[in-house]
Coordinates of C-alpha atoms in Angstrom, one line a residue:
X1 CA -15.4 0.0 -5.1
X2 CA -18.3 2.4 -5.7
X3 CA -17.8 4.7 -8.6
X4 CA -18.2 8.4 -8.3
X5 CA -21.2 10.0 -10.0
X6 CA -20.7 12.9 -12.3
X7 CA -22.3 16.4 -12.0
X8 CA -22.0 18.7 -15.0
X9 CA -22.7 22.3 -14.3
X10 CA -22.1 25.2 -16.6
X11 CA -22.0 28.1 -14.0
X12 CA -22.4 28.9 -10.4
X13 CA -26.2 29.5 -10.7
X14 CA -26.6 25.9 -12.0
X15 CA -24.5 24.7 -9.1
X16 CA -26.6 26.7 -6.6
X17 CA -29.8 25.3 -8.1
X18 CA -28.4 21.7 -7.6
X19 CA -27.6 22.7 -3.9
X20 CA -31.2 23.9 -3.4
X21 CA -32.6 20.8 -4.9
X22 CA -30.4 18.7 -2.6
X23 CA -31.4 20.7 0.5
X24 CA -35.1 20.2 -0.4
X25 CA -34.6 16.5 -0.3
X26 CA -33.3 16.6 3.3
X27 CA -36.2 15.6 5.7
X28 CA -37.3 18.1 8.4
X29 CA -35.5 21.3 7.3
X30 CA -38.2 22.8 5.2
X31 CA -38.1 23.5 1.4
X32 CA -36.5 26.5 -0.3
X33 CA -38.3 28.1 -3.3
X34 CA -36.4 27.5 -6.5
X35 CA -34.7 30.7 -7.8
X36 CA -36.2 32.6 -10.8
X37 CA -34.2 33.5 -13.8
X38 CA -33.9 37.2 -12.8
X39 CA -32.4 36.4 -9.4
X40 CA -28.8 37.3 -8.8
X41 CA -26.3 34.8 -7.4
X42 CA -26.2 36.8 -4.2
X43 CA -30.1 36.6 -3.8
X44 CA -29.8 32.8 -4.4
X45 CA -27.3 32.7 -1.6
X46 CA -29.7 34.6 0.7
X47 CA -32.4 32.0 0.1
X48 CA -30.0 29.2 1.1
X49 CA -28.5 31.0 4.1
X50 CA -31.8 32.3 5.4
X51 CA -32.3 29.9 8.3
X52 CA -29.9 27.9 10.5
X53 CA -31.6 24.6 9.3
X54 CA -31.0 25.5 5.7
X55 CA -27.4 26.6 6.4
X56 CA -26.5 23.3 8.1
X57 CA -28.1 21.4 5.2
X58 CA -26.1 23.6 2.8
X59 CA -22.8 22.6 4.6
X60 CA -23.8 19.0 4.3
X61 CA -24.5 19.3 0.6
X62 CA -21.0 20.8 0.2
X63 CA -19.6 17.8 1.9
X64 CA -21.3 15.5 -0.6
X65 CA -20.2 17.7 -3.5
X66 CA -16.6 16.8 -2.6
X67 CA -17.5 13.1 -3.4
X68 CA -18.8 14.0 -6.9
X69 CA -17.0 14.6 -10.1
X70 CA -17.7 18.0 -11.4
X71 CA -16.4 19.7 -14.5
X72 CA -13.5 20.9 -12.4
X73 CA -11.0 18.1 -11.9
X74 CA -9.3 17.3 -8.7
X75 CA -6.1 15.2 -8.1
X76 CA -6.7 11.6 -9.1
X77 CA -4.7 9.0 -7.3
X78 CA -2.7 7.3 -10.1
X79 CA -2.4 3.8 -8.6
X80 CA -6.0 2.6 -8.6
X81 CA -4.8 -1.0 -9.3
X82 CA -3.3 -1.1 -5.9
X83 CA -6.6 -0.7 -3.9
X84 CA -8.2 -3.9 -2.8
X85 CA -11.5 -2.5 -1.6
X86 CA -13.0 -1.8 1.9
X87 CA -14.3 -3.6 5.0
X88 CA -16.8 -2.5 7.6
X89 CA -16.1 -4.6 10.8
X90 CA -13.0 -5.3 12.7
X91 CA -9.6 -3.7 12.3
X92 CA -7.7 -6.2 10.2
X93 CA -7.7 -8.2 7.0
X94 CA -6.4 -11.8 6.8
X95 CA -4.5 -12.8 3.6
X96 CA -4.4 -16.6 3.0
X97 CA -2.4 -18.5 0.5
X98 CA -1.8 -22.2 -0.1
X99 CA 1.6 -23.6 -1.3
X100 CA 1.8 -26.4 -3.9
X101 CA 0.8 -29.9 -2.9
X102 CA 3.6 -32.4 -2.9
X103 CA 2.9 -35.5 -5.2
X104 CA 3.1 -39.1 -3.9
X105 CA 3.9 -42.1 -5.9
X106 CA 0.8 -44.1 -7.1
X107 CA 2.5 -47.4 -7.0
X108 CA 3.6 -46.9 -3.4
X109 CA -0.1 -46.5 -2.5
X110 CA -0.9 -49.8 -4.3
X111 CA 1.7 -51.6 -2.3
X112 CA 0.5 -49.9 1.0
X113 CA -3.3 -49.7 0.9
X114 CA -3.3 -48.2 4.4
X115 CA -1.9 -45.0 2.9
X116 CA -5.3 -44.1 1.7
X117 CA -6.3 -43.4 5.3
X118 CA -3.4 -40.8 5.7
X119 CA -4.3 -37.2 6.2
X120 CA -2.5 -34.8 3.8
X121 CA -2.7 -31.3 5.4
X122 CA -2.2 -28.5 2.9
X123 CA 0.6 -26.0 3.5
X124 CA -1.7 -23.0 4.3
X125 CA 0.0 -19.7 5.0
X126 CA -1.7 -16.6 6.4
X127 CA -0.8 -13.1 7.3
X128 CA -2.7 -10.5 9.2
X129 CA -2.8 -6.9 7.8
X130 CA -4.1 -4.5 10.4
X131 CA -5.2 -0.8 10.3
X132 CA -2.1 1.2 10.5
X133 CA -3.3 4.5 9.2
X134 CA -6.0 6.5 11.0
X135 CA -5.9 10.2 10.3
X136 CA -8.3 13.2 10.6
X137 CA -8.1 16.2 8.2
X138 CA -9.8 19.3 9.7
X139 CA -11.0 22.5 7.8
X140 CA -12.9 25.4 9.4
X141 CA -15.4 27.5 7.5
X142 CA -17.1 30.5 9.0
X143 CA -20.5 32.1 8.1
X144 CA -18.8 35.0 6.2
X145 CA -17.0 32.5 3.9
X146 CA -20.3 30.7 3.2
X147 CA -22.0 33.9 2.4
X148 CA -19.2 35.3 0.3
X149 CA -19.3 32.3 -1.9
X150 CA -22.5 33.8 -3.6
X151 CA -20.8 37.1 -4.4
X152 CA -19.0 36.1 -7.5
X153 CA -19.3 33.6 -10.4
X154 CA -16.3 31.6 -9.0
X155 CA -17.1 32.0 -5.3
X156 CA -19.2 28.9 -4.9
X157 CA -16.9 26.7 -6.9
X158 CA -13.9 28.0 -4.8
X159 CA -15.7 27.2 -1.6
X160 CA -16.2 23.5 -2.8
X161 CA -12.6 23.6 -3.9
X162 CA -11.6 24.6 -0.4
X163 CA -13.3 21.6 1.1
X164 CA -12.2 19.1 -1.7
X165 CA -8.7 20.2 -2.3
X166 CA -7.6 20.9 1.2
X167 CA -9.1 17.7 2.7
X168 CA -9.8 15.0 0.2
X169 CA -6.8 15.9 -2.0
X170 CA -4.6 16.0 1.1
X171 CA -5.6 12.4 1.9
X172 CA -4.9 11.4 -1.7
X173 CA -1.5 13.0 -1.6
X174 CA -0.6 11.3 1.6
X175 CA -1.7 7.9 0.1
X176 CA 0.7 8.5 -2.9
X177 CA 3.7 9.3 -0.5
X178 CA 2.9 6.2 1.6
X179 CA 2.7 3.9 -1.4
X180 CA 6.0 5.2 -2.7
X181 CA 7.6 4.7 0.7
X182 CA 6.2 1.2 1.1
X183 CA 7.8 0.0 -2.2
X184 CA 11.0 1.8 -1.4
X185 CA 11.3 0.2 2.0
X186 CA 10.4 -3.3 0.7
X187 CA 13.2 -3.0 -1.9
X188 CA 15.7 -1.8 0.8
X189 CA 14.7 -4.6 3.2
X190 CA 15.6 -7.3 0.6
X191 CA 12.1 -8.8 0.5
X192 CA 11.6 -8.0 -3.3
X193 CA 13.6 -10.2 -5.7
X194 CA 16.2 -8.0 -7.5
X195 CA 16.8 -8.8 -11.2
X196 CA 20.2 -7.5 -12.4
X197 CA 20.5 -6.5 -16.0
X198 CA 24.0 -5.9 -17.1
X199 CA 24.4 -2.8 -19.3
X200 CA 20.7 -1.8 -19.0
X201 CA 21.5 1.9 -19.1
X202 CA 23.4 1.5 -22.3
X203 CA 20.6 -0.2 -24.2
X204 CA 18.2 1.5 -26.5
X205 CA 14.6 2.0 -25.3
X206 CA 13.5 -0.8 -27.6
X207 CA 16.1 -3.1 -26.1
X208 CA 15.2 -2.2 -22.6
X209 CA 11.5 -3.0 -23.2
X210 CA 12.6 -6.3 -24.7
X211 CA 14.5 -7.0 -21.6
X212 CA 11.6 -6.2 -19.4
X213 CA 9.3 -8.5 -21.5
X214 CA 11.9 -11.3 -21.1
X215 CA 12.0 -10.9 -17.3
X216 CA 8.2 -10.8 -17.0
X217 CA 7.9 -13.9 -19.2
X218 CA 10.1 -15.8 -16.7
X219 CA 7.2 -15.6 -14.1
X220 CA 5.2 -18.0 -16.3
X221 CA 7.4 -20.7 -14.9
X222 CA 6.4 -21.7 -11.3
X223 CA 9.1 -20.4 -8.9
X224 CA 9.6 -19.6 -5.3
X225 CA 12.1 -16.9 -6.1
X226 CA 9.7 -13.9 -6.3
X227 CA 8.0 -13.9 -2.9
X228 CA 9.7 -13.9 0.5
X229 CA 7.3 -16.7 1.9
X230 CA 8.8 -19.1 -0.8
X231 CA 5.4 -20.2 -2.1
X232 CA 5.5 -21.9 -5.5
X233 CA 3.8 -19.3 -7.8
X234 CA 3.3 -18.9 -11.6
X235 CA 2.0 -15.6 -13.1
X236 CA 0.9 -14.6 -16.5
X237 CA 2.5 -11.4 -17.8
X238 CA -1.0 -10.0 -18.2
X239 CA -1.5 -10.2 -14.5
X240 CA 1.5 -8.0 -13.7
X241 CA 1.7 -4.3 -13.0
X242 CA 4.6 -1.9 -13.6
X243 CA 5.9 1.2 -11.9
X244 CA 8.6 3.3 -13.6
X245 CA 10.3 6.6 -12.6
X246 CA 9.7 9.7 -14.7
X247 CA 12.9 9.3 -16.8
X248 CA 12.0 5.6 -17.6
X249 CA 8.4 6.5 -18.5
X250 CA 9.5 9.2 -20.8
X251 CA 11.8 6.7 -22.6
X252 CA 9.2 4.1 -23.6
X253 CA 6.2 3.8 -25.9
X254 CA 3.2 2.9 -23.9
X255 CA 2.1 0.6 -26.8
X256 CA 5.4 -1.3 -26.7
X257 CA 5.3 -1.7 -22.9
X258 CA 1.7 -3.0 -23.2
X259 CA 2.8 -5.6 -25.7
X260 CA 5.5 -6.7 -23.3
X261 CA 2.8 -7.5 -20.8
X262 CA 0.5 -9.2 -23.4
X263 CA -2.1 -6.4 -23.0
X264 CA -3.8 -3.8 -25.2
X265 CA -2.7 -0.2 -24.6
X266 CA -5.9 0.6 -22.9
X267 CA -5.6 -2.4 -20.5
X268 CA -2.0 -1.7 -19.8
X269 CA -2.8 1.9 -18.7
X270 CA -4.9 0.6 -15.8
X271 CA -2.0 -1.4 -14.4
X272 CA 0.9 1.0 -15.1
X273 CA 2.0 4.0 -13.2
X274 CA 4.9 6.4 -12.5
X275 CA 6.8 8.0 -9.6
X276 CA 9.0 11.0 -9.9
X277 CA 12.1 9.1 -8.8
X278 CA 13.2 6.2 -6.7
X279 CA 15.6 7.9 -4.2
X280 CA 13.4 10.7 -2.6
X281 CA 10.1 11.1 -0.8
X282 CA 8.4 13.9 1.2
X283 CA 9.7 13.0 4.6
X284 CA 8.3 16.1 6.1
X285 CA 4.8 14.9 5.2
X286 CA 5.6 11.3 6.0
X287 CA 6.5 12.3 9.6
X288 CA 2.9 13.3 10.1
X289 CA 1.8 9.9 9.0
X290 CA 4.5 7.4 10.2
X291 CA 6.0 7.6 13.8
X292 CA 9.7 8.0 13.9
X293 CA 10.1 7.8 10.0
X294 CA 13.7 8.2 8.9
X295 CA 15.1 9.6 5.7
X296 CA 17.2 7.2 3.5
X297 CA 20.9 6.8 4.3
X298 CA 23.5 7.4 1.5
X299 CA 23.9 3.5 1.2
X300 CA 20.1 3.1 0.8
X301 CA 19.9 5.9 -1.7
X302 CA 22.6 4.2 -3.7
X303 CA 20.5 1.0 -3.8
X304 CA 17.4 2.9 -4.9
X305 CA 19.3 4.9 -7.5
X306 CA 19.9 1.7 -9.4
X307 CA 16.3 0.8 -9.6
X308 CA 14.9 0.9 -13.1
X309 CA 11.4 -0.5 -12.7
X310 CA 9.2 -2.5 -10.2
X311 CA 6.7 -5.2 -11.2
X312 CA 4.2 -7.0 -9.0
X313 CA 0.8 -8.5 -9.1
X314 CA -2.0 -6.1 -8.1
X315 CA -2.6 -8.3 -5.0
X316 CA 0.9 -7.6 -3.8
X317 CA -0.6 -4.3 -2.6
X318 CA -2.6 -5.0 0.5
X319 CA -4.4 -1.6 0.8
X320 CA -7.9 -1.7 2.3
X321 CA -10.2 1.1 3.4
X322 CA -12.2 0.9 6.6
X323 CA -15.7 2.0 6.1
X324 CA -16.5 4.4 9.0
X325 CA -20.1 4.9 10.0
X326 CA -21.1 7.9 12.2
X327 CA -24.3 9.6 12.8
X328 CA -24.7 12.1 9.9
X329 CA -23.2 11.6 6.5
X330 CA -22.3 7.9 5.9
X331 CA -18.8 6.8 4.9
X332 CA -18.1 7.6 1.3
X333 CA -15.9 6.3 -1.4
X334 CA -13.4 8.5 -3.1
X335 CA -12.0 5.8 -5.2
X336 CA -9.0 6.0 -2.9
X337 CA -10.5 5.9 0.6
X338 CA -13.5 5.0 2.7
X339 CA -14.2 8.3 4.4
X340 CA -16.5 10.1 6.7
X341 CA -17.0 13.8 7.2
X342 CA -18.0 14.9 10.7
X343 CA -18.7 18.5 11.7
X344 CA -18.6 20.7 14.8
X345 CA -20.5 24.0 14.9
X346 CA -19.0 26.5 17.3
X347 CA -21.9 28.7 18.7
X348 CA -19.4 31.3 19.9
X349 CA -17.3 31.9 16.8
X350 CA -20.0 31.0 14.3
X351 CA -17.5 28.7 12.6
X352 CA -18.1 25.2 11.4
X353 CA -15.1 22.7 11.4
X354 CA -15.3 19.7 9.2
X355 CA -13.3 16.7 9.9
X356 CA -12.4 14.2 7.2
X357 CA -11.8 10.8 8.8
X358 CA -9.6 8.2 6.9
X359 CA -8.7 4.8 8.3
X360 CA -6.8 2.4 6.1
X361 CA -4.7 -0.8 6.0
X362 CA -1.4 0.1 4.3
X363 CA 0.5 -3.2 3.7
X364 CA 2.1 -5.5 1.2
X365 CA 1.8 -9.3 0.7
X366 CA 4.6 -11.7 1.6
X367 CA 3.0 -14.3 -0.8
X368 CA 2.6 -12.4 -4.1
X369 CA 5.3 -12.2 -6.7
X370 CA 7.3 -9.0 -7.1
X371 CA 10.6 -7.9 -8.5
X372 CA 12.6 -4.9 -9.4
X373 CA 15.1 -4.3 -12.2
X374 CA 18.5 -3.1 -11.0
X375 CA 21.7 -2.0 -12.6
X376 CA 23.8 -3.0 -9.6
X377 CA 24.8 -6.7 -9.2
X378 CA 23.0 -7.8 -6.0
X379 CA 25.3 -9.6 -3.5
X380 CA 25.9 -10.4 0.2
X381 CA 29.0 -8.7 1.5
X382 CA 29.0 -10.5 4.9
X383 CA 27.0 -12.5 7.4
X384 CA 27.8 -12.3 11.1
X385 CA 26.1 -14.0 14.1
X386 CA 26.1 -12.8 17.7
X387 CA 27.1 -14.1 20.1
X388 CA 29.7 -16.2 18.2
X389 CA 31.0 -18.0 21.3
X390 CA 29.1 -18.8 24.5
X391 CA 29.9 -21.0 27.5
X392 CA 27.0 -22.4 29.6
X393 CA 26.8 -24.8 32.6
X394 CA 24.6 -27.8 32.1
X395 CA 21.1 -27.6 33.6
X396 CA 18.4 -29.9 34.8
X397 CA 16.0 -27.6 33.0
X398 CA 15.7 -26.9 29.3
X399 CA 17.7 -23.9 28.2
X400 CA 17.5 -21.5 25.2
X401 CA 19.9 -19.1 23.6
X402 CA 18.9 -16.3 21.2
X403 CA 21.3 -15.7 18.3
X404 CA 21.1 -12.6 16.2
X405 CA 22.4 -12.3 12.6
X406 CA 23.6 -9.2 10.8
X407 CA 23.7 -9.2 7.0
X408 CA 25.4 -6.6 4.9
X409 CA 23.9 -6.6 1.3
X410 CA 24.3 -4.6 -1.9
X411 CA 21.9 -4.1 -4.8
X412 CA 18.9 -5.0 -2.8
X413 CA 19.8 -8.6 -2.2
X414 CA 17.6 -10.6 0.2
X415 CA 18.9 -10.3 3.7
X416 CA 17.1 -13.3 5.0
X417 CA 19.1 -16.1 6.7
X418 CA 18.6 -19.7 7.7
X419 CA 20.0 -21.4 10.9
X420 CA 21.1 -24.9 11.2
X421 CA 22.4 -27.1 14.1
X422 CA 25.3 -29.5 13.6
X423 CA 24.2 -33.2 13.1
X424 CA 25.6 -34.4 16.4
X425 CA 23.9 -31.8 18.5
X426 CA 20.7 -32.2 16.5
X427 CA 20.8 -36.0 17.2
X428 CA 20.8 -35.3 20.9
X429 CA 17.7 -33.0 20.7
X430 CA 19.2 -29.5 20.2
X431 CA 17.1 -27.4 17.8
X432 CA 17.1 -23.9 16.3
X433 CA 14.2 -22.1 14.8
X434 CA 13.9 -19.7 11.9
X435 CA 14.5 -16.7 14.1
X436 CA 17.8 -18.0 15.7
X437 CA 16.4 -19.3 19.0
X438 CA 18.5 -22.4 20.0
X439 CA 16.6 -24.8 22.3
X440 CA 18.9 -27.1 24.4
X441 CA 17.3 -30.1 26.2
X442 CA 17.8 -30.6 30.0
X443 CA 21.0 -32.2 31.2
X444 CA 22.7 -31.7 27.9
X445 CA 26.5 -31.4 27.8
X446 CA 28.7 -30.9 24.8
X447 CA 29.5 -28.5 22.0
X448 CA 26.9 -27.0 19.6
X449 CA 27.7 -25.4 16.3
X450 CA 25.0 -23.3 14.7
X451 CA 25.6 -22.2 11.2
X452 CA 23.8 -19.1 9.8
X453 CA 23.6 -19.0 6.0
X454 CA 22.4 -16.3 3.6
X455 CA 19.3 -17.3 1.7
X456 CA 20.5 -15.2 -1.3
X457 CA 23.9 -16.6 -1.3
X458 CA 24.4 -19.8 0.7
X459 CA 28.2 -19.5 0.5
X460 CA 28.0 -16.5 2.8
X461 CA 28.0 -18.0 6.3
X462 CA 29.0 -17.5 9.9
X463 CA 29.1 -19.9 12.9
X464 CA 28.2 -19.7 16.6
X465 CA 29.7 -22.1 19.1
X466 CA 27.8 -22.9 22.3
X467 CA 29.6 -25.0 24.9
X468 CA 27.6 -26.6 27.6
X469 CA 29.9 -27.7 30.3
X470 CA 29.1 -30.7 32.5
X471 CA 29.0 -30.0 36.2
X472 CA 31.6 -31.4 38.7

């Protein structure tokens, strides 16, 4: 990501001088004489607003000022480690991972020389992350506001603030709410590994940090437990990031947490952040960003209330910015979004409306390790399959039956299931895929038993019986 430049100005006159210098670099608009020391801020404003060409150039410079760090600070998105970068072409990003290669016995190869000609295809997994956020943030400025900016020392700064804070900061706020919602929903969906720590809340802060360190250290050992795709992964603690709520963050020394992740305190601060709490979000704002978004149920809030921390690799976050290129100001980089500002000048109202365009991929990886610490014992309460009984007539054509499973879980347990057909039916060509679709060969007659089992707790099962009756 491109870094933001820094502009240091001591007062509005210096900022106005910077604006004039910037206008003078715009081809075809004509130059403005630099102000003299005895000129008032209002007189400087009259120089800039004297002609329509200079006014339009002035508006464009204001747009660019919003991309620059000035002495006044704006809201900084706290989760920079989540942002993967940007792309220019297309509307999606493909994530690719490769599972571990299975070994073969060397002496078997010696006894079977033809094995050297065998093709061993790697287990390559891919996932497409597509643009799912495309928003426009409009702000209208009229001529009077532009002129009034030069009537007081703070006026010019306040006008820049209006653009930056109401548009750029709005986009950053929305990114925060979306990131929080994404991790909340992944936890509730059971696709993040829960790690139960008995008595966590009764431990001292030092004991809790030691527990976090012990859990993170487990990821050094290759495991399929911490990603829903089941890829064999090993991760160094130094490659993990941490999110705590406000209460947890206040309880720990940043230095002690850094040591738990084998990092210096400075390094740790770049991969560590905080949310206010785990159970709430701004659903009024989210409704403007996500179609049909729903608040959490009481049961979901109970799961989230037990969360004490979330760890993942930075790559678990698949957040990409789409670089937008229009005529005019090119797409910029806020450190949080590839953006473009377009404008519309209304000749009747003498008002100028600026549109901040933000397009982004907001997604998470099914391949990267992640876990959350919980004070509730994760468990599967029940697994049910529907339909549980079905009678069909034999057919000369291949048939299929779609089964649907319902899993009730507590503590954020993985709600994924597996399906299996009984050996007898399988021997006669009956199959079932990972989504519960049963395929029955032509002219089959007999009884089929499909067992659905919880991935988290294989003892939690249910069965569906499909009877295919032979014709008379």
